[in-house]
Coordinates of C-alpha atoms in Angstrom, one line a residue:
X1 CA 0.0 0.0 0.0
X2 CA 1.0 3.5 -0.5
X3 CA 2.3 4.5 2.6
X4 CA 0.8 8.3 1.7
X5 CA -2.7 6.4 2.2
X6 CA -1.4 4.5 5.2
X7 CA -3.7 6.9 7.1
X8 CA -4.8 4.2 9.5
X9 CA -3.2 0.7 10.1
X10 CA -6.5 -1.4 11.3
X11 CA -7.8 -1.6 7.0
X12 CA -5.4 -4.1 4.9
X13 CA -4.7 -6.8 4.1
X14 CA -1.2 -7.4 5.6
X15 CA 0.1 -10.5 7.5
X16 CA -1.0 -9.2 11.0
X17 CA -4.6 -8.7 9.4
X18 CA -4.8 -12.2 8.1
X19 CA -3.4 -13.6 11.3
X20 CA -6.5 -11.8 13.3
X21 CA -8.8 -13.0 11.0
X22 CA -8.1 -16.8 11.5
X23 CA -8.8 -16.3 14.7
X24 CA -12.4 -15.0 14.4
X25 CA -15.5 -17.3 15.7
X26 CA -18.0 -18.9 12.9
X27 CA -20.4 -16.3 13.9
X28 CA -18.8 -13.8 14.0
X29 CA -17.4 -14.3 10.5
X30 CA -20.5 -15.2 8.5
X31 CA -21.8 -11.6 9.8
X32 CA -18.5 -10.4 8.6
X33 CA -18.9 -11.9 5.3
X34 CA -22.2 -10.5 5.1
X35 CA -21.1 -7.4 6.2
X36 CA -18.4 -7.2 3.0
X37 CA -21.3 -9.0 0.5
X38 CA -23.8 -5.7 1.0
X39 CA -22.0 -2.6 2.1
X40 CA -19.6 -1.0 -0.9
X41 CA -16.7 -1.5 0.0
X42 CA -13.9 1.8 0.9
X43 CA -10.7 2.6 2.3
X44 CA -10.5 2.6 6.3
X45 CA -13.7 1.2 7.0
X46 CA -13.7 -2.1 5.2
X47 CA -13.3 -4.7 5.9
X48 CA -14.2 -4.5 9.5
X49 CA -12.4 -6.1 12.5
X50 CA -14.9 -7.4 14.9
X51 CA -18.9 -7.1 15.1
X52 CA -20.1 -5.1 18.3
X53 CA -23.4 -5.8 20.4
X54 CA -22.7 -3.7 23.4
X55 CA -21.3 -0.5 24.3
X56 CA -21.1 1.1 27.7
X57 CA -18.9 3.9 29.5
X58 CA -14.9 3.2 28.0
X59 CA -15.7 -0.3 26.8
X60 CA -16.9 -1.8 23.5
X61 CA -18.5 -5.7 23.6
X62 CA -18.0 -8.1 20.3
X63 CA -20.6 -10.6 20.1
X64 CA -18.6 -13.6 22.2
X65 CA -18.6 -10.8 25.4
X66 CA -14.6 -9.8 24.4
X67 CA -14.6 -6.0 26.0
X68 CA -12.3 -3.8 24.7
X69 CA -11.2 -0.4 26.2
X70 CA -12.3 1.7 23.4
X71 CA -9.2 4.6 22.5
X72 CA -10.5 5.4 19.6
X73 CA -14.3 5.8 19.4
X74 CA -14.7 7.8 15.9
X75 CA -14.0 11.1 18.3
X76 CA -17.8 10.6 19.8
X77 CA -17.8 9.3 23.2
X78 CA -16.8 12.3 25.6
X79 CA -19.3 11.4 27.8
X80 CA -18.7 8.0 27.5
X81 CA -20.9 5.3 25.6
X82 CA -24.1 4.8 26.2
X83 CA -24.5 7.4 29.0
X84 CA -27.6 6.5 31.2
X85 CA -28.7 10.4 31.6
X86 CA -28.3 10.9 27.7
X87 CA -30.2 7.7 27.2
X88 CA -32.8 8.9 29.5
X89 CA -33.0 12.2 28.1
X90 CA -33.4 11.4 24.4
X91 CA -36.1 8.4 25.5
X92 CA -38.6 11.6 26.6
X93 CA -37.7 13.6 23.9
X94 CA -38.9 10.4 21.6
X95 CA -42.3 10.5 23.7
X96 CA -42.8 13.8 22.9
X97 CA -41.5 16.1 19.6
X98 CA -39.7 13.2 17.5
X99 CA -39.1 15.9 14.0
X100 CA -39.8 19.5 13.8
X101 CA -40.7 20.1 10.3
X102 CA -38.7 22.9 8.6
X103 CA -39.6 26.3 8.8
X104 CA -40.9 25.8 12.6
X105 CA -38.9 25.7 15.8
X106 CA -38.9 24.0 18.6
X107 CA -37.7 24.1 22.5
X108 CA -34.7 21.6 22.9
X109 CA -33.0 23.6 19.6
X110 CA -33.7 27.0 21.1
X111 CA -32.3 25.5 24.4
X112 CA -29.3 24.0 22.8
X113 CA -28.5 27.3 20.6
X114 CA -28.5 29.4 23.4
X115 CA -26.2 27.1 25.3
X116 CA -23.8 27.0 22.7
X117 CA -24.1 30.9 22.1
X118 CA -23.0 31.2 26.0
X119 CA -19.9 28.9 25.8
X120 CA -18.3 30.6 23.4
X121 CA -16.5 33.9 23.7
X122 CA -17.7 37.5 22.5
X123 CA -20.1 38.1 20.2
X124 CA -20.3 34.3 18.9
X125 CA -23.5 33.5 19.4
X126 CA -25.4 32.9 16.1
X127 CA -25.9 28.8 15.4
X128 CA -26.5 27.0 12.6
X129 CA -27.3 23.6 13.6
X130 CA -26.6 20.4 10.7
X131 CA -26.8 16.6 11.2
X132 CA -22.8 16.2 10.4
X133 CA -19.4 17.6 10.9
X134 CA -18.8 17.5 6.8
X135 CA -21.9 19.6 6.7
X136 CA -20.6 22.1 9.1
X137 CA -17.9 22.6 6.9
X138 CA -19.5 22.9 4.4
X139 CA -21.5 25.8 6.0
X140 CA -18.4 27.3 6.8
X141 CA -17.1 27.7 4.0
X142 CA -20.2 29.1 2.4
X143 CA -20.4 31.7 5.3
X144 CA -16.9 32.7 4.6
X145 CA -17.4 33.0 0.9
X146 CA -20.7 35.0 1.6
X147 CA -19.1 37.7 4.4
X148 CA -16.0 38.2 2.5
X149 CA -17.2 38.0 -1.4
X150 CA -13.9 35.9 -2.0
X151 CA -13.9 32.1 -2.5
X152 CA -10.1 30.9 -2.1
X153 CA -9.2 28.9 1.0
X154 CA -6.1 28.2 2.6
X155 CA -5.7 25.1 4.3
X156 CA -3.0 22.7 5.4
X157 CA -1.5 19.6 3.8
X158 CA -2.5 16.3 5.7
X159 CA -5.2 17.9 7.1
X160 CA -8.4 16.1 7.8
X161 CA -12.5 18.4 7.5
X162 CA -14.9 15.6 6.5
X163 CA -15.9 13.6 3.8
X164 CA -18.2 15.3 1.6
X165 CA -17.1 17.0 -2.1
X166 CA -15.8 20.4 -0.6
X167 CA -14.6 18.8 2.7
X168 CA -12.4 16.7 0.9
X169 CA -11.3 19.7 -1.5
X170 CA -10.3 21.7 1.9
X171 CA -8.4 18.7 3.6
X172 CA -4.9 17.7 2.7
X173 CA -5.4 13.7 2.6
X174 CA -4.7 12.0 -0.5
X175 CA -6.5 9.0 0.5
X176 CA -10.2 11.1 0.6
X177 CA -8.8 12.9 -3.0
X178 CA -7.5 10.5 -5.7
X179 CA -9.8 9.7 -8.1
X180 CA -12.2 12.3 -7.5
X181 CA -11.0 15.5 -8.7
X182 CA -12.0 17.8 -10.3
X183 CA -12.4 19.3 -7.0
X184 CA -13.9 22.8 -5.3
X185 CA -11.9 25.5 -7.0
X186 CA -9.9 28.0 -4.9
X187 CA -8.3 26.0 -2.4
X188 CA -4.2 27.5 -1.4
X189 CA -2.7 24.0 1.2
X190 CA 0.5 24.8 2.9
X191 CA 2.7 22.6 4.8
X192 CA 1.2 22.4 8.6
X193 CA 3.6 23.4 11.5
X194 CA 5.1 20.1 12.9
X195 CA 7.3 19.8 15.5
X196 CA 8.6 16.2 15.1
X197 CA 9.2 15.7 10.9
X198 CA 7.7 17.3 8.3
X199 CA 9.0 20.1 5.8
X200 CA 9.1 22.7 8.5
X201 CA 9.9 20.3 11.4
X202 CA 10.3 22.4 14.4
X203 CA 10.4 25.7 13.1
X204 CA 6.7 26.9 13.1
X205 CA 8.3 30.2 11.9
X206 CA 8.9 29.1 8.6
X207 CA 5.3 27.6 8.3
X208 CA 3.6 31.1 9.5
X209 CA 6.0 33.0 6.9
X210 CA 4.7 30.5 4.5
X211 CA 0.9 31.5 5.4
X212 CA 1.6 35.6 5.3
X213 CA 3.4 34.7 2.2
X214 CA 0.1 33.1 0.2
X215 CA -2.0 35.9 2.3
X216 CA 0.0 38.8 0.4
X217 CA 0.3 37.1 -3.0
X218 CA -3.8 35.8 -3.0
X219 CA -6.0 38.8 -2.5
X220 CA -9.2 36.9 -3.4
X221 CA -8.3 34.5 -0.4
X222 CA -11.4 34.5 1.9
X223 CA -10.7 31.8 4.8
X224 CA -8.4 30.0 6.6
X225 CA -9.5 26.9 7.8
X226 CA -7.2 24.1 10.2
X227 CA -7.8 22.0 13.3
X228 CA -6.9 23.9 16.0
X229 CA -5.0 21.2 17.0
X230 CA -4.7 18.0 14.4
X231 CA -6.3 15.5 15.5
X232 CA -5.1 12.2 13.7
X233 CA -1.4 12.3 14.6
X234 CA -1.7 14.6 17.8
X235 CA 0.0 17.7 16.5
X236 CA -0.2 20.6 18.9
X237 CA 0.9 24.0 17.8
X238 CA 2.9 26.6 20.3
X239 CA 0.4 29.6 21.5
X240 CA 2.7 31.9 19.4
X241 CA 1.7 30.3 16.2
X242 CA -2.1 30.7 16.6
X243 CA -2.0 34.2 17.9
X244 CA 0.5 35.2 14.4
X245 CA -1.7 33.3 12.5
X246 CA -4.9 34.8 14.3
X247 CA -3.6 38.2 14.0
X248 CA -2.2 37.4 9.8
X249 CA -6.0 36.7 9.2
X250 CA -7.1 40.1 10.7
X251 CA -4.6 41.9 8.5
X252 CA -5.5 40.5 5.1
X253 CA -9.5 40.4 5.7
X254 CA -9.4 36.3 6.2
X255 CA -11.8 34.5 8.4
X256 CA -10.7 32.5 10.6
X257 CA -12.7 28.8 10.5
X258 CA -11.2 26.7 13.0
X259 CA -12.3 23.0 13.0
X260 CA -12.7 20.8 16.2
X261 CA -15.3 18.1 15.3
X262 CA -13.1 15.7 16.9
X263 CA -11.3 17.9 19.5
X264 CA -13.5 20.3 21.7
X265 CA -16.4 19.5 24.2
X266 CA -13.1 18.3 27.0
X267 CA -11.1 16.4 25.1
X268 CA -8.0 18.8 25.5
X269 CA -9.0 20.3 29.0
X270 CA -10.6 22.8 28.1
X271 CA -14.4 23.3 26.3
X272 CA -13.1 24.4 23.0
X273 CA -9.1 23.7 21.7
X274 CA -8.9 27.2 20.8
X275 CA -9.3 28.6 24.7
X276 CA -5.5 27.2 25.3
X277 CA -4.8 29.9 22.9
X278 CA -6.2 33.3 24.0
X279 CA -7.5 33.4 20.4
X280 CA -11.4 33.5 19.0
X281 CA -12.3 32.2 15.0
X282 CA -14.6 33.6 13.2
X283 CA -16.4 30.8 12.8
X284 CA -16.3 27.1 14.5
X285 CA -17.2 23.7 13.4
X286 CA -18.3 21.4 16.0
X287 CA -19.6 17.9 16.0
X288 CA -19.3 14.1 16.5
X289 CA -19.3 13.7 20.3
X290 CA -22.0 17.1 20.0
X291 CA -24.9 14.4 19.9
X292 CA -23.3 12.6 22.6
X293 CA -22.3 9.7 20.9
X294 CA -25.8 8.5 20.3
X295 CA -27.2 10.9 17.8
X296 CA -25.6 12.5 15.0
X297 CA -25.2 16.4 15.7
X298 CA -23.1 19.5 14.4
X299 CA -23.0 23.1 14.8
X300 CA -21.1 26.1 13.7
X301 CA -20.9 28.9 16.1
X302 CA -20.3 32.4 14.2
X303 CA -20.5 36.2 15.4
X304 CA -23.6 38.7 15.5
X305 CA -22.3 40.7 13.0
X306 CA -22.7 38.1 10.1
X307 CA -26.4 37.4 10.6
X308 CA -26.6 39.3 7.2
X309 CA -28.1 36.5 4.5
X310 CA -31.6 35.4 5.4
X311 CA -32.2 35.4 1.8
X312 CA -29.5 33.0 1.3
X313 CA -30.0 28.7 2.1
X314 CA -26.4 28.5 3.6
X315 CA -27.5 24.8 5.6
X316 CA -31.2 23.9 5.1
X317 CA -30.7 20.5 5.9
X318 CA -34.0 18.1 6.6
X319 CA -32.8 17.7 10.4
X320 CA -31.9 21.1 10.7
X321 CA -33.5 21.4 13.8
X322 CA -34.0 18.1 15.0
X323 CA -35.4 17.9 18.7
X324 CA -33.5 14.7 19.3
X325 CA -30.3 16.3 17.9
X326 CA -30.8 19.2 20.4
X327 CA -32.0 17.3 23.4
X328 CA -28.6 14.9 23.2
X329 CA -26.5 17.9 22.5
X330 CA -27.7 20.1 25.1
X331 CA -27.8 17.5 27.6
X332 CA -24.3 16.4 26.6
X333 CA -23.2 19.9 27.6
X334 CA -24.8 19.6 30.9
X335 CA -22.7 16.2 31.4
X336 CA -19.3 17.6 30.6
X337 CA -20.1 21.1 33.1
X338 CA -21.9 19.0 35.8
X339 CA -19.6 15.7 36.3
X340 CA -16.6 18.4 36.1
X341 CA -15.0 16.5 33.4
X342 CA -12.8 19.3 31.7
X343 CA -11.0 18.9 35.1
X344 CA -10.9 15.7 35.3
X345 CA -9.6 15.7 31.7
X346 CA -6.4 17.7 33.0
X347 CA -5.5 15.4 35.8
X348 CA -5.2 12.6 33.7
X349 CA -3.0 14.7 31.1
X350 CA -0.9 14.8 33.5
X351 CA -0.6 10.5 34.2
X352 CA -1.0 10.4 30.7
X353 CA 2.2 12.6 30.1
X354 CA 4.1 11.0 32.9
X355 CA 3.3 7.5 31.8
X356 CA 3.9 8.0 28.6
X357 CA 7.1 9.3 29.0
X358 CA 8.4 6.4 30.8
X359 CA 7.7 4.0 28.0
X360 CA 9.1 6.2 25.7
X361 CA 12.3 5.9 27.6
X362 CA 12.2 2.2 27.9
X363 CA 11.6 1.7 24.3
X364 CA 13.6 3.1 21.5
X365 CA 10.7 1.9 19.0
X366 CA 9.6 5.7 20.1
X367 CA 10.2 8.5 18.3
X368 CA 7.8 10.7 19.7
X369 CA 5.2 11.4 22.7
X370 CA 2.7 14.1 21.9
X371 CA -0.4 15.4 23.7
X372 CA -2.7 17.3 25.5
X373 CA -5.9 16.3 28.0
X374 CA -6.9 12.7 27.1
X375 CA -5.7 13.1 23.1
X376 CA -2.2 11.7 22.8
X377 CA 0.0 10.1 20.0
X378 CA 2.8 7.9 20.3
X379 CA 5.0 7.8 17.1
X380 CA 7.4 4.8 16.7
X381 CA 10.4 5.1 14.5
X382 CA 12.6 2.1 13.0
X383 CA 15.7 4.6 14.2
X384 CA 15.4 7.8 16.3
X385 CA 17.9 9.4 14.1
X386 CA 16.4 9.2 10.7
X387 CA 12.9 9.2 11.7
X388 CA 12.2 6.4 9.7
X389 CA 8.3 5.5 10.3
X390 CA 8.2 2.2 11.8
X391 CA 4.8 1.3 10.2
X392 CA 4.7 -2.7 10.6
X393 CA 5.9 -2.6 14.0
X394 CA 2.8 -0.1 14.6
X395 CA 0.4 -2.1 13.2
X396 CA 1.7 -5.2 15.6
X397 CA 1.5 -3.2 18.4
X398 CA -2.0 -2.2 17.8
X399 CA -2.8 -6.4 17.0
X400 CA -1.2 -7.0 20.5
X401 CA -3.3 -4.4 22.1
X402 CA -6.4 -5.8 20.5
X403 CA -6.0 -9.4 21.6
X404 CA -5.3 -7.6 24.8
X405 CA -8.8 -5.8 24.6
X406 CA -7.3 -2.1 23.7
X407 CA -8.5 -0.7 20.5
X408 CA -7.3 2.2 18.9
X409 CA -6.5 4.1 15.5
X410 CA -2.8 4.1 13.7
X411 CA -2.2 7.4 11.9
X412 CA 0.2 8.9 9.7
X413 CA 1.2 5.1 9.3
X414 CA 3.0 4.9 12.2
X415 CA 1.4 7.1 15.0
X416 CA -0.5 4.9 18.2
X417 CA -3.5 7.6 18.4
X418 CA -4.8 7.5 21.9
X419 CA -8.2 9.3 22.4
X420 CA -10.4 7.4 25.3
X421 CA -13.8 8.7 26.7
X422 CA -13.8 11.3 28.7
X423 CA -15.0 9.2 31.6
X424 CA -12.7 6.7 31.7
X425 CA -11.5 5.6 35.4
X426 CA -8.0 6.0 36.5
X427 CA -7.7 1.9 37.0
X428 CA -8.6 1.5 33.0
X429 CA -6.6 4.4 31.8
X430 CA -3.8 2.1 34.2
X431 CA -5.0 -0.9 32.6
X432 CA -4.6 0.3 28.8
X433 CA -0.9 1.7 29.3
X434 CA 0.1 -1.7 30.5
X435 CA -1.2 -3.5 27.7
X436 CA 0.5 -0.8 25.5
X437 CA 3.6 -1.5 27.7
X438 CA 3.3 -5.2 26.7
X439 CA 2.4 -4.8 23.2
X440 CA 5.9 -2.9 22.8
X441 CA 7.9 -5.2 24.1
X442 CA 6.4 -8.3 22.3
X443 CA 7.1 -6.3 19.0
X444 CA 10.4 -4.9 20.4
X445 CA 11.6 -8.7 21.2
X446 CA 10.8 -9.6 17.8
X447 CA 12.2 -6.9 16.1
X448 CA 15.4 -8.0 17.5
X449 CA 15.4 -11.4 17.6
X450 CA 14.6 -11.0 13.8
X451 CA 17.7 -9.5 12.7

């Protein structure tokens, strides 16, 4: 496979994969097989690994009772899975209002609107409320193009915004792009600031001269969209870089669109990514865990002063308003504030950060520990001089964790992407680090004994 493509190591066909497979139960694998006959078939989500009948708190259940501690959770499961409150919540909201048929409103969307409108900072407090994150974008970037009256975008390479036609044309991923250009006109990507590899590896200086420099040369360059902080590979700018950047925009008439579908709502500490950085975007994209992990819900959050197109559709979407949407969202709020989990969240940063560091020096399969609140990648390397990715020892670390019951994303090819829920005990954050620690030295031991 094309290692630009490797963008997770669980979808292949490699020897690890084939190993797992022959160990799969006859019923699980007739589902499986079923599973391949009737659902088209696409990079990184076929074909699948296990088949699920349970989910609850941290965990995930296959259908022999296996539990796995889930680190990866498609960025949805702040609040953990199948959160009894949430559940509770959206079962009255069933009994009552189940749609709210477009052009009317409703109570849990006002509710939720207004909730969002007083998280966020300033004068952000107009909504528009979608079923998905790609669709949030998507809004976005009509927004911008709409305020500004310019329709270029800068954006960075490797970066990920959805899955939809102008998501994709926005993000940097080759594996969402080949094969389906041509694709949304106007989009400017330059390289992302990285501290460990990359083009401008540790100089975020040279990757903010790079933006002023497209800024000054494109005058019909209307946003600038990025992840606040990237989630795949867990790469965390310095507060300099977002304040230059924040202050580049301002100069040139760019709106800022900062992304954090899979980042805000705890995950880093704090509500929203941006708040480690004393900065505010003009407009934000929020989503996946929004709903709670039970129903799909987005947002965009933008200011006062660009409620100027009710005679333009800029979202429209069937479930627009939908009261179930709402209800999970608002009460999903009300579960992050009430069981104090942003602070939670930083306590375990720092176990996370001391943990992690000790494996990294007991292992020289490590390259790299990154992270912030409970989002952390650990980057393994065939040599800590060159860099080299180790991307088959990453993929049999995350086989060994998941025989273990620990399942997680590989990124970037060779990046262990840690992202639990938000509610995980202290004991199972324990528990998954050792069977990390295990899974090392299995593949460590027989990278070795190999030579």
């Amino acid at each position: 496979m094309d290692n630009n493509k490797r963008t997770e190591g669980d979808i292949n066909s490699t020897p690890e994969r084939k190993k797992w497979d022959a160990k799969i139960d006859e019923e699980t694998r007739k589902l499986l097989e079923k599973d391949a006959r009737y659902f088209l078939h696409q990079s990184m989500s076929t074909p699948c690994l296990d088949v699920l009948q349970h989910c609850e708190g941290a965990y995930i259940e296959n259908l022999s009772g296996k539990k796995y501690l889930d680190f990866h959770g498609n960025n949805v499961h702040q609040i953990g899975f199948s959160h009894p409150r949430l559940i509770q919540r959206i079962t009255e909201q069933l009994q009552t209002l189940s749609f709210s048929t477009r052009r009317y409103t409703n109570e849990p969307a006002v509710a939720f609107a207004e909730k969002l409108a007083s998280l966020a900072p300033s004068n952000l407090n107009r909504i528009l409320l979608t079923p998905n994150g790609s669709s949030a974008v998507g809004i976005a970037l009509k927004l911008a193009r709409a305020i500004t009256g310019k329709h270029k975008v800068v954006s960075f390479w490797d970066s990920f915004h959805g899955a939809s036609l102008d998501a994709i044309s926005v993000g940097g991923e080759s594996v969402f792009r080949d094969r389906i250009g041509p694709l949304m006109p106007g989009v400017v990507r330059i390289p992302p600031p990285v501290e460990y590899r990359g083009i401008f590896e540790g100089n975020e200086a040279k990757s903010l001269e790079y933006l002023e420099y497209v800024l000054s040369k494109e005058n019909d360059i209307g946003a600038f969209i990025a992840e606040t902080i990237r989630n795949t590979d867990v790469q965390i700018p310095s507060p300099n870089f977002w304040k230059t950047a924040r202050q580049l925009c301002n100069k040139h008439g760019v709106l800022l669109i900062l992304d954090e579908i899979p980042i805000a709502l705890g995950r880093t500490g704090k509500m929203f990514a941006f708040e480690h950085y004393e900065i505010e975007p003009d407009i934000l994209c929020l989503g996946k865990g929004l709903g709670g992990g039970i129903f799909p819900q987005a947002a965009i959050i933008t200011r006062d002063d660009y409620n100027q197109f009710g005679d333009i559709s800029l979202g429209h979407y069937t479930h627009e308003k939908s009261p179930l949407g709402a209800a999970a969202g608002l009460t999903a709020l009300e579960i992050l504030e009430e069981e104090r989990l942003m602070e939670k969240v930083a306590d375990d940063a720092v176990f996370m950060r001391e943990e992690l560091k000790k494996l990294s020096q007991k292992y020289e399969l490590i390259g790299d520990v990154r992270g912030i609140g409970l989002l952390w990648g650990v980057e393994l390397v065939e040599n800590r001089q060159t860099k080299e990715k180790a991307i088959d020892a990453a993929e049999q670390v995350m086989y060994a964790c998941l025989e273990q019951g620990l399942s997680f994303k590989v990124s970037a090819g060779n990046v262990l992407q840690l992202s639990p829920a938000l509610t995980i005990s202290r004991d199972d954050l324990k528990k998954a680090l050792q069977i990390v620690d295990k899974s090392l030295a299995i593949v460590q031991h027989n990278k070795k004994n190999s030579r």
